[in-house]
Coordinates of C-alpha atoms in Angstrom, one line a residue:
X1 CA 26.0 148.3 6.6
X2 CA 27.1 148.8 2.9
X3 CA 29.3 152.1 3.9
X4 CA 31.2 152.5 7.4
X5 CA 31.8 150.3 10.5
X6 CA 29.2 147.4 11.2
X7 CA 27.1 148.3 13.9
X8 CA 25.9 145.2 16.5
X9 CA 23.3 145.6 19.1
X10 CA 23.7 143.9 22.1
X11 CA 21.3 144.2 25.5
X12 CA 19.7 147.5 24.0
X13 CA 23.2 148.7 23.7
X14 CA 25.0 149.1 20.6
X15 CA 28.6 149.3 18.9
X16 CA 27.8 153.0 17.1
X17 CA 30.3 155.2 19.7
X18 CA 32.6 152.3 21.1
X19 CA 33.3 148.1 20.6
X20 CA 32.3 148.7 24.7
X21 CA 28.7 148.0 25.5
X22 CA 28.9 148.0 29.2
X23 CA 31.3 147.7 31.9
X24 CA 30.9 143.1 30.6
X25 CA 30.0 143.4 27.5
X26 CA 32.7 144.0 24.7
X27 CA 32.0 143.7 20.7
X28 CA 35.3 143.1 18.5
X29 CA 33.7 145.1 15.4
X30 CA 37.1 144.6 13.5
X31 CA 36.7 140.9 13.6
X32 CA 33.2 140.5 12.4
X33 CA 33.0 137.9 9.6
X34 CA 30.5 138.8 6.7
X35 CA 30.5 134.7 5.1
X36 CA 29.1 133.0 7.4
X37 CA 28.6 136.1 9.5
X38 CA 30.6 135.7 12.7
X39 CA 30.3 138.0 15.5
X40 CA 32.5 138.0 18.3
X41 CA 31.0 139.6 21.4
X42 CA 33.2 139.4 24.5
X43 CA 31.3 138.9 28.1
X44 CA 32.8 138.6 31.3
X45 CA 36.3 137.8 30.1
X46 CA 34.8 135.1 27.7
X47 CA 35.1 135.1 23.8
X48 CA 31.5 134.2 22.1
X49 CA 31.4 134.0 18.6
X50 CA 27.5 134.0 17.9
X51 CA 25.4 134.8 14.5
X52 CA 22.6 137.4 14.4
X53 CA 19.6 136.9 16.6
X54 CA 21.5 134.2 18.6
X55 CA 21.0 134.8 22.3
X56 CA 23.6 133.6 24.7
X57 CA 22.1 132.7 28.5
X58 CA 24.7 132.9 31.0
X59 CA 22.9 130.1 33.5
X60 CA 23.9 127.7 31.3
X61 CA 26.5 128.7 29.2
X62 CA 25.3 128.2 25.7
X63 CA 24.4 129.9 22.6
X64 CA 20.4 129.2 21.4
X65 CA 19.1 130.4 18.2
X66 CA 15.5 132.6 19.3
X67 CA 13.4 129.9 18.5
X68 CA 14.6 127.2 21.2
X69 CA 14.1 129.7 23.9
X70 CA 11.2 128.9 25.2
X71 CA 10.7 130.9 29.0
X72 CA 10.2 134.2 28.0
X73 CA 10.9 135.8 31.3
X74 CA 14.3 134.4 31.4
X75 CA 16.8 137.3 31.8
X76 CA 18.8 137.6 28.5
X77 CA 22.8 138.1 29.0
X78 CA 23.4 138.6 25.8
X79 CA 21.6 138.8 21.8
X80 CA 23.1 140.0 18.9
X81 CA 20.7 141.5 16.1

């Protein structure tokens, strides 16, 4: 956004009301890097700091760009658009 707070989307969910998403996810809106943007999303007590459209899979613990996931029915944990 050009005028106001950025506004990250995470799980459906989004950073419009409150940097909480749910009762795991947290997004630190006042720490969002614009060059290279740098968002840091906070789930279960761990710090991520992941670009738009990254998707983070708990299972195994790393951050994928969209285009390396490959089983669509896997269970997202986290995705920031």
């Amino acid at each position: 956004r050009e005028v106001g707070s950025p506004v990250v989307w995470v799980n459906e969910g989004n950073t419009l009301k409150s940097e909480k998403i749910d009762e795991s996810v947290r997004v630190r809106t006042d720490h969002i890097k614009s060059e290279p943007v740098s968002i840091p999303v906070r789930v279960n007590q761990k710090t991520l700091k992941m670009k738009p459209g990254q998707q983070w899979q708990e299972f195994d613990s790393k951050i994928k760009e969209k285009y390396q996931i490959k089983d669509e029915k896997t269970v997202l944990n986290g995705i920031a658009e």
